[in-house]
PDB file of C-alpha atoms in Angstrom:
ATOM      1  CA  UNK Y   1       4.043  38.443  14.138  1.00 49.00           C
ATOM      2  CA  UNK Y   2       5.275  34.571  14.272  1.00 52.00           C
ATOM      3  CA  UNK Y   3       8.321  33.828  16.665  1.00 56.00           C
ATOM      4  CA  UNK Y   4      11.243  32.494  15.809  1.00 45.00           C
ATOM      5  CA  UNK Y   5      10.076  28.772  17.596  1.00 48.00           C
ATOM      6  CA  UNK Y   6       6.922  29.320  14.942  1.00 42.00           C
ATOM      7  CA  UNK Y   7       8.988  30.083  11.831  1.00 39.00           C
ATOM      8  CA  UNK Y   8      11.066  27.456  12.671  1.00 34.00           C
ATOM      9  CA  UNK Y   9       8.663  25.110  12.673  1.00 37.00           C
ATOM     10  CA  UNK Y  10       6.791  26.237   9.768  1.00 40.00           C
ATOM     11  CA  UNK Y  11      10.181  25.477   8.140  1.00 35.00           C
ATOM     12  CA  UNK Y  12      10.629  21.828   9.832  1.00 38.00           C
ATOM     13  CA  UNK Y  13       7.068  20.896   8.611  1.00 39.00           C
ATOM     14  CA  UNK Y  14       7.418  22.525   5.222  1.00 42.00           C
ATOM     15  CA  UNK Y  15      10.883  20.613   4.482  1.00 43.00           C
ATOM     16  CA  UNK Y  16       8.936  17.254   5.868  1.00 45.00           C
ATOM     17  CA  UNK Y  17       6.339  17.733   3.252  1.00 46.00           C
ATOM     18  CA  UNK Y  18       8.652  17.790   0.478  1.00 59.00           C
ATOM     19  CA  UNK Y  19      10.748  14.788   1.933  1.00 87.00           C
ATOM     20  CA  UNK Y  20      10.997  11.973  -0.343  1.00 96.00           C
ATOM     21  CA  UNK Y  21      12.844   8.882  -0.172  1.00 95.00           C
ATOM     22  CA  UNK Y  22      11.996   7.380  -3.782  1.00 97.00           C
ATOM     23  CA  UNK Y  23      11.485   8.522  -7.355  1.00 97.00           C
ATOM     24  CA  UNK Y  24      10.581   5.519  -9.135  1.00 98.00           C
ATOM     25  CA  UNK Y  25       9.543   5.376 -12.989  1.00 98.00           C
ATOM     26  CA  UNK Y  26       7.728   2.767 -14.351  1.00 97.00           C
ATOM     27  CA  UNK Y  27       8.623   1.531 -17.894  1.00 96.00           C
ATOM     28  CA  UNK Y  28       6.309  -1.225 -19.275  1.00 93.00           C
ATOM     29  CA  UNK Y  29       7.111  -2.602 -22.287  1.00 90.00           C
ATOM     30  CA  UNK Y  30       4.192  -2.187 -25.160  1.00 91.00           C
ATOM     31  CA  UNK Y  31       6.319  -3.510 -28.187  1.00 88.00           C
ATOM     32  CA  UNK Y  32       4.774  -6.070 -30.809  1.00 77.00           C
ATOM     33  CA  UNK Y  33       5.598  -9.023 -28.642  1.00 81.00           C
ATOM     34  CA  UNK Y  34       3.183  -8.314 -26.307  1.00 85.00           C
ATOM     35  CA  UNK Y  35      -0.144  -9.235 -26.768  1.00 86.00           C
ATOM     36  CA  UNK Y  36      -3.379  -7.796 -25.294  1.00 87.00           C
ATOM     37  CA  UNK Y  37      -3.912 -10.708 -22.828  1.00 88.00           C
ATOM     38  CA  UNK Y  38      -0.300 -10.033 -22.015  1.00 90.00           C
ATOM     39  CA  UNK Y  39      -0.454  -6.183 -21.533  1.00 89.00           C
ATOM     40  CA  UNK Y  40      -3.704  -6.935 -18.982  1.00 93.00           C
ATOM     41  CA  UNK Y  41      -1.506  -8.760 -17.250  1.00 93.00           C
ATOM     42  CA  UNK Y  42       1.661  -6.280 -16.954  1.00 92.00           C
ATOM     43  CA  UNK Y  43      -0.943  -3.667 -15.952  1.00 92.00           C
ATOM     44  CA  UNK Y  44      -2.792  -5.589 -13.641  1.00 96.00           C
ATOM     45  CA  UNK Y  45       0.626  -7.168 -11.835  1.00 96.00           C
ATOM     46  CA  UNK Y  46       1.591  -4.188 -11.373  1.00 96.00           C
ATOM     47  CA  UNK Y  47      -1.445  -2.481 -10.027  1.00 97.00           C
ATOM     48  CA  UNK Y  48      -1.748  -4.935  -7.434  1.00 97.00           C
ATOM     49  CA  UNK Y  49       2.104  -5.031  -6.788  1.00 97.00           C
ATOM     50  CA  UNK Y  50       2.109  -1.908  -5.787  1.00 97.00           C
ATOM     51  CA  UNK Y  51      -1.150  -2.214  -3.236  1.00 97.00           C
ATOM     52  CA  UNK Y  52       0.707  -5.450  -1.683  1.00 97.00           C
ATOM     53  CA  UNK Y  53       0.723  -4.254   1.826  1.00 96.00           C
ATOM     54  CA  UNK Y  54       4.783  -3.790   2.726  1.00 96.00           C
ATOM     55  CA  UNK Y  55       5.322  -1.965  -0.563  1.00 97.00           C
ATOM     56  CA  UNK Y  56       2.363   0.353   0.128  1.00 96.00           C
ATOM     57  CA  UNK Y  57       3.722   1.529   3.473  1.00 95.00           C
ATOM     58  CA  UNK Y  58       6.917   1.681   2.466  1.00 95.00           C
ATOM     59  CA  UNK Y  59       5.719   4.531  -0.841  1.00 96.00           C
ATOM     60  CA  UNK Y  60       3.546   6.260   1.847  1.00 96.00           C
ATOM     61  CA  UNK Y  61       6.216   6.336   4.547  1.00 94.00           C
ATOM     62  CA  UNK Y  62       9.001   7.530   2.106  1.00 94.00           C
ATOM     63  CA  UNK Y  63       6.670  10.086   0.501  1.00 96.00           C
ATOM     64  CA  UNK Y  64       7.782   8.589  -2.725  1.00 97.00           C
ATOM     65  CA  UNK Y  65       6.854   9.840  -6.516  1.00 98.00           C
ATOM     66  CA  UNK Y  66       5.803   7.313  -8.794  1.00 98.00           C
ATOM     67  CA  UNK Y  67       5.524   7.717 -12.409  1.00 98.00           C
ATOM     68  CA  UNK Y  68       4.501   5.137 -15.888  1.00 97.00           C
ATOM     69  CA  UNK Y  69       6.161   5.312 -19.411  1.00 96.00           C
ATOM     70  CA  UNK Y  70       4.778   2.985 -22.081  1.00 94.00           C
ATOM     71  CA  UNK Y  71       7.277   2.122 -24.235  1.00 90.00           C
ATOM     72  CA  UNK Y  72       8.446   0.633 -27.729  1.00 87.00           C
ATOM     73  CA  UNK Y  73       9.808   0.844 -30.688  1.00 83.00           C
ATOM     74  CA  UNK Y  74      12.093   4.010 -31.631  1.00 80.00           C
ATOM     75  CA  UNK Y  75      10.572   7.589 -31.192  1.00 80.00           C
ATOM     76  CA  UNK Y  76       7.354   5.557 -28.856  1.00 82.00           C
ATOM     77  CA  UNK Y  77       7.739   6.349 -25.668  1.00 91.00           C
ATOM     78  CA  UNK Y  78       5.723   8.285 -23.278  1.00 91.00           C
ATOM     79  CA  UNK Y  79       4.629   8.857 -19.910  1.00 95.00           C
ATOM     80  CA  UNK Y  80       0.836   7.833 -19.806  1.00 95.00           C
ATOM     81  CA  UNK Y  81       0.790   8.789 -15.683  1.00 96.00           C
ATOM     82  CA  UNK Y  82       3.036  12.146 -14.643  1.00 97.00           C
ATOM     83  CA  UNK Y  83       5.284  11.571 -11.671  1.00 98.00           C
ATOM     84  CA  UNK Y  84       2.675  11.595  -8.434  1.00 98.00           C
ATOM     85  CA  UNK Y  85       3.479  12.307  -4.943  1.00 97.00           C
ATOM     86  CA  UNK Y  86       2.531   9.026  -2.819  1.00 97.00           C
ATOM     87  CA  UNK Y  87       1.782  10.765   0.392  1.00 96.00           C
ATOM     88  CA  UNK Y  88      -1.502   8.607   1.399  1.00 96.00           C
ATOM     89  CA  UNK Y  89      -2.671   5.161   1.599  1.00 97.00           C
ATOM     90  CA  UNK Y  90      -5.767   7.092  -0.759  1.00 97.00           C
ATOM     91  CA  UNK Y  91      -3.193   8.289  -3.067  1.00 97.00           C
ATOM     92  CA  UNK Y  92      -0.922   5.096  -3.768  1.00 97.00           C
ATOM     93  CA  UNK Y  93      -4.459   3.553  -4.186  1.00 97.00           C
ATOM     94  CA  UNK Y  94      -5.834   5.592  -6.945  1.00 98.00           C
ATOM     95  CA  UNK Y  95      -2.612   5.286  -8.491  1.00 98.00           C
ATOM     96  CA  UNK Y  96      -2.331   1.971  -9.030  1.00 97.00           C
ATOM     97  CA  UNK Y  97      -6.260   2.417 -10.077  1.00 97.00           C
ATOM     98  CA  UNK Y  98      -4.748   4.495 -13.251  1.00 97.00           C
ATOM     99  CA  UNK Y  99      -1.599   2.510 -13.296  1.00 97.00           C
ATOM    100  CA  UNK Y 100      -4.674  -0.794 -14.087  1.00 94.00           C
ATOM    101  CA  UNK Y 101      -6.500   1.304 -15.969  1.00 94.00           C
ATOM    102  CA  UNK Y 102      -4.113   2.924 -18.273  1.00 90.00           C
ATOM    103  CA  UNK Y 103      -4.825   2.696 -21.804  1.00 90.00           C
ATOM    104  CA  UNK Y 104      -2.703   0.762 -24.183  1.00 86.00           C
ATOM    105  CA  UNK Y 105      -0.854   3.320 -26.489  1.00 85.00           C
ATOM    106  CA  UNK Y 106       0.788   1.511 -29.456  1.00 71.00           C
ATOM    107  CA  UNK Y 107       0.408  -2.213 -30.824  1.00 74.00           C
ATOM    108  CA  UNK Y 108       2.370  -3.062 -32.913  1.00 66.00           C
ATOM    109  CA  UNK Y 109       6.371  -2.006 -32.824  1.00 74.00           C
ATOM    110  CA  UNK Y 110       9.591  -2.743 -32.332  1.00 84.00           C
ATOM    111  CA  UNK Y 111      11.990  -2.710 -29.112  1.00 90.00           C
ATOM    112  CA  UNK Y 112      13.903   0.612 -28.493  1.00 92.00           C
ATOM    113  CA  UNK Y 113      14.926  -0.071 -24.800  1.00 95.00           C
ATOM    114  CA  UNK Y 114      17.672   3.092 -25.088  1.00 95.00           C
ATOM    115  CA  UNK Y 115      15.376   5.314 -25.822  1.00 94.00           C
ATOM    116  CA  UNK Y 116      13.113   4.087 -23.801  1.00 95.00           C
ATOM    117  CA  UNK Y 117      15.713   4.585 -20.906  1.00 97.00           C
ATOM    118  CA  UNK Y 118      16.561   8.075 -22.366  1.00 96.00           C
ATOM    119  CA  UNK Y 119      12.914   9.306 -22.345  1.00 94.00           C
ATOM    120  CA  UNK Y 120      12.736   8.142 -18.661  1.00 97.00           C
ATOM    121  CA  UNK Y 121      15.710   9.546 -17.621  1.00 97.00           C
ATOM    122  CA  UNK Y 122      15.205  12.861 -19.192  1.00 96.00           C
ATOM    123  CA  UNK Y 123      12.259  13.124 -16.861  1.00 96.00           C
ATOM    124  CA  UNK Y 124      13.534  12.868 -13.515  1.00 97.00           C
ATOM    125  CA  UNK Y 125      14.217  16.961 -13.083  1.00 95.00           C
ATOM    126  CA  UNK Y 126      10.942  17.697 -11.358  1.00 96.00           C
ATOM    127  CA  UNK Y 127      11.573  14.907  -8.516  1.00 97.00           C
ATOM    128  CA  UNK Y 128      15.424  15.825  -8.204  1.00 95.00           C
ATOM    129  CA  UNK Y 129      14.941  16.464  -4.280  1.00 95.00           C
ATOM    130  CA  UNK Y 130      14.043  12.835  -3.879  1.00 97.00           C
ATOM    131  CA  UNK Y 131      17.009  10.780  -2.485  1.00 96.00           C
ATOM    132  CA  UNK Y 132      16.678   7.946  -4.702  1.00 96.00           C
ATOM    133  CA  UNK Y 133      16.109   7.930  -8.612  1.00 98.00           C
ATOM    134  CA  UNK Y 134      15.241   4.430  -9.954  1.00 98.00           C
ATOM    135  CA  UNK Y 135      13.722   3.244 -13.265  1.00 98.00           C
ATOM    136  CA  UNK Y 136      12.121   0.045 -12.911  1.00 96.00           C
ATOM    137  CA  UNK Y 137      11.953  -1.332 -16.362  1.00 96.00           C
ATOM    138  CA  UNK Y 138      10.437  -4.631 -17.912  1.00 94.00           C
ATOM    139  CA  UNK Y 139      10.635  -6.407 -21.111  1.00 92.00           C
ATOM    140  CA  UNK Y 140      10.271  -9.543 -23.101  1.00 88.00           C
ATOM    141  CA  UNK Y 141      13.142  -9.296 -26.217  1.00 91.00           C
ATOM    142  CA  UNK Y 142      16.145  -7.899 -26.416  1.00 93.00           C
ATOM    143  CA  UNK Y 143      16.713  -3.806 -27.405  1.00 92.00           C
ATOM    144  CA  UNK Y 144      16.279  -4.061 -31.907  1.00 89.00           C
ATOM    145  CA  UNK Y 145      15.653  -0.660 -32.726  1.00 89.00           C
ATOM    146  CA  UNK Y 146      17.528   2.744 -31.811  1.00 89.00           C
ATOM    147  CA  UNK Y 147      20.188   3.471 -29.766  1.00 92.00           C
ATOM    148  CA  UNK Y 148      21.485   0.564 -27.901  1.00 95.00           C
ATOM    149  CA  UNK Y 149      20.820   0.280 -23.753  1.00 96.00           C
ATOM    150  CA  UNK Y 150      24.076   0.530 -22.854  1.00 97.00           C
ATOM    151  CA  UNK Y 151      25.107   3.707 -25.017  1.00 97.00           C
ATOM    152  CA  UNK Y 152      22.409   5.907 -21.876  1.00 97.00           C
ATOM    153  CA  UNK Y 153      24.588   4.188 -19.324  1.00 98.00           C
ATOM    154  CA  UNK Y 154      26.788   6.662 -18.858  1.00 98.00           C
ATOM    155  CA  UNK Y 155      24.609   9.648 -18.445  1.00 98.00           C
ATOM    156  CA  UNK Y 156      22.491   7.171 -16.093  1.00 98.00           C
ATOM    157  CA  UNK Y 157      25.580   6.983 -14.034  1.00 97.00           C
ATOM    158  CA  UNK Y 158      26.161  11.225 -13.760  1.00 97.00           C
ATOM    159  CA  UNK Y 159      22.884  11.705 -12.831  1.00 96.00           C
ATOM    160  CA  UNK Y 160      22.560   8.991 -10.242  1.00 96.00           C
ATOM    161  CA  UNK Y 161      19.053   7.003 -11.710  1.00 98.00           C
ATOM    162  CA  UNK Y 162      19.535   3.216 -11.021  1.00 98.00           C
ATOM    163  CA  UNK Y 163      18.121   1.162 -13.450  1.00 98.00           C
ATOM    164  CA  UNK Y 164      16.703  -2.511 -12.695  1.00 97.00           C
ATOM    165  CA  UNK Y 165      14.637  -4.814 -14.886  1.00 96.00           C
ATOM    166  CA  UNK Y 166      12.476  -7.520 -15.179  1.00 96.00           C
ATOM    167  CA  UNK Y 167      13.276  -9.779 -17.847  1.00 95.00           C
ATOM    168  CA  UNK Y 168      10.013 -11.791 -19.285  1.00 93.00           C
ATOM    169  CA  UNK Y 169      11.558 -14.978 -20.767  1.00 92.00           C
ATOM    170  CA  UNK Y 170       8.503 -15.845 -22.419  1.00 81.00           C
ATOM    171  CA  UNK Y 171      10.194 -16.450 -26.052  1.00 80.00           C
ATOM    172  CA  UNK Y 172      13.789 -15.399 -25.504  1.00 80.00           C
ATOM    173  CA  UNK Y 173      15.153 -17.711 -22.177  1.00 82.00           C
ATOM    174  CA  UNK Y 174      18.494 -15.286 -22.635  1.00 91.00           C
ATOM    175  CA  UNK Y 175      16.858 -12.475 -21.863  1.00 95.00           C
ATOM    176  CA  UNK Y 176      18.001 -12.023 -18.517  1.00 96.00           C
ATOM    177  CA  UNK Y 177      21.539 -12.537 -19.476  1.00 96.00           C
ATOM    178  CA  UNK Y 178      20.993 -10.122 -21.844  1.00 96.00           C
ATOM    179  CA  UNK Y 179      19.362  -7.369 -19.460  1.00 96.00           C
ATOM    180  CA  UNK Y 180      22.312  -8.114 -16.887  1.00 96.00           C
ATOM    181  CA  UNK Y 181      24.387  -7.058 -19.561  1.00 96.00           C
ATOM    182  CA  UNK Y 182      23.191  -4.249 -21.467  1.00 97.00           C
ATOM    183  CA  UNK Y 183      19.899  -2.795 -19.532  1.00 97.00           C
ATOM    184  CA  UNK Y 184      21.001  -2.580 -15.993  1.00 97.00           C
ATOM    185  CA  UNK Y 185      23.065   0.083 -14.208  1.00 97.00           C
ATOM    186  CA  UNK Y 186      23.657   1.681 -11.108  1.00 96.00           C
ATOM    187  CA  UNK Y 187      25.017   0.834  -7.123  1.00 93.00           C
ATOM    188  CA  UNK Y 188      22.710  -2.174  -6.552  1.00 93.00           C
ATOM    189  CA  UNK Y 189      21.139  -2.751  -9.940  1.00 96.00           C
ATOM    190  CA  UNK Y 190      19.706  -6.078 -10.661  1.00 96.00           C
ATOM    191  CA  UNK Y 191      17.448  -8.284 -12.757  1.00 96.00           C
ATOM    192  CA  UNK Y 192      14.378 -10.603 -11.696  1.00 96.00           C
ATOM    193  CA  UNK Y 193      13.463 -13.475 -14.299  1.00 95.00           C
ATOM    194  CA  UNK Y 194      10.112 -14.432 -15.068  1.00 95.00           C
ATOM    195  CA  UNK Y 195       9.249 -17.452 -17.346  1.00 93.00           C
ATOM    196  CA  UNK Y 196       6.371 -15.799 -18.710  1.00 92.00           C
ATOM    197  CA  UNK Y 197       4.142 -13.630 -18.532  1.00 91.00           C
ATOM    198  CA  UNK Y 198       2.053 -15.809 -16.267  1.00 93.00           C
ATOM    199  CA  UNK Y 199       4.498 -15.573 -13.651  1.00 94.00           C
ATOM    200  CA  UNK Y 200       4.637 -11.659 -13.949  1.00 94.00           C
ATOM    201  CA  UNK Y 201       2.518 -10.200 -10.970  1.00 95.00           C
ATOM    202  CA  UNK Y 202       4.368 -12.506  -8.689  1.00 95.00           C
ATOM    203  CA  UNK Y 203       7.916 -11.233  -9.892  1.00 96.00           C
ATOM    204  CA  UNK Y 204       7.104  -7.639 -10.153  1.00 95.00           C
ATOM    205  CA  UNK Y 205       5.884  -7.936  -6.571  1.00 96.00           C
ATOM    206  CA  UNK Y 206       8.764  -9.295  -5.682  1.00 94.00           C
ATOM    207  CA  UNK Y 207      10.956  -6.655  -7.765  1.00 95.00           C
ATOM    208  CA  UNK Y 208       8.752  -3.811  -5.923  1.00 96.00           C
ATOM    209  CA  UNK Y 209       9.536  -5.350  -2.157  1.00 95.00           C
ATOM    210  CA  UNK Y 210      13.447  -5.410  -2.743  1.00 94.00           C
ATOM    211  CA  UNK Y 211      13.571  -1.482  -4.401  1.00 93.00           C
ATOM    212  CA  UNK Y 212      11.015  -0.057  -2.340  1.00 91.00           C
ATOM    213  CA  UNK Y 213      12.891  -1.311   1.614  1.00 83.00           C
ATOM    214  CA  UNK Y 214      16.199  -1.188  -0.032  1.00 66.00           C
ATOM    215  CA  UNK Y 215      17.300   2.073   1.705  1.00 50.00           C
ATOM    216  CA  UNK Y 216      15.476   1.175   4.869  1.00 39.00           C
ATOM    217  CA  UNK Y 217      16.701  -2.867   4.718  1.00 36.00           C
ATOM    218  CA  UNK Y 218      20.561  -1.910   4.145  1.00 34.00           C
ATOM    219  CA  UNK Y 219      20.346  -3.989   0.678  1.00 31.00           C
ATOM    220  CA  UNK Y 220      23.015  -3.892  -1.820  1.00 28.00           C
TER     221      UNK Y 220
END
């Protein structure tokens, strides 16, 4: 028979297990605009943003879930990688080995970034005990198809899922005007520029670092 010093213990480390500081969804952008040279790119950036060595310790030490949506043009969007508990060094790594890895869905569509942000959002029940729920989103045009970005704001808000974005200004140099305006929400949200697509890894690094030590750095 366990005593009460054991139960409670068993409790403590079972409540630790489940802690998580960060649900974090991935939304890469897969619309016409984007080549295959271009997708490589996204995928790889990515990859190897989330390996750079604060941002890994800072998924493993928050026990965060990660999760990828490919997304387009209206009624294309779906998660490609299921939300997946970060609680190892081994575990962020093989992530990032699928998040490189992950085959390109669709080719050749248009840009639905409200549903995209609806899909996303509509997945975040399983990882509601995490403290944080934030869609990272990036993109290189402006939302033409579907119901517009800022029509999911609202039900965004209720449910408490930041949303931040990386704006690819590789033909449209408005774009992050444009995400500031109609793609972002939330306490905090914000948008990182990138000229092009050559310039991606570095951003999204950079984008990973600021949402992944927010809590921990005090940042608004």
């Amino acid at each position: 028979m366990q005593t009460l010093g054991a139960i409670v213990a068993s409790l403590f480390l079972a409540a630790a297990a489940q802690a998580c500081d960060l649900a974090l969804a991935l939304a890469v952008d897969v619309s016409g605009s984007v080549d295959g040279s271009e997708y490589r790119i996204q995928m790889d950036g990515l990859a190897a943003g989330l390996r750079d060595p604060i941002v890994s310790e800072a998924l493993v030490r928050g026990q965060a879930q990660l999760m990828l949506v490919q997304w387009t043009g209206s009624s294309r969007q779906r998660i490609t990688i299921p939300w997946t508990r970060i609680d190892s060094f081994a575990a962020l790594d093989r992530f990032a080995e699928q998040v490189s890895e992950d085959p390109r869905i669709w080719r050749n569509f248009s840009t639905a970034i409200g549903e995209a942000l609806q899909t996303t959002l509509d997945s975040f029940e399983p990882v509601s005990h995490c403290t944080r729920h934030l869609i990272d989103l990036s993109g290189d045009g402006v939302s033409n198809e579907g119901v517009e970005p800022t029509q999911v704001h609202a039900a965004l808000r209720d449910r408490g899922v930041v949303v931040n974005a990386l704006a690819i200004e590789e033909s449209e140099p408005d774009l992050t005007a444009y995400f500031f305006e109609n793609v972002i929400v939330g306490e905090g949200a914000f948008v990182v520029s990138a000229a092009g697509f050559a310039d991606y890894p570095e951003r999204i690094r950079r984008k990973l670092l600021r949402e992944v030590t927010q809590q921990t750095a005090g940042l608004k």
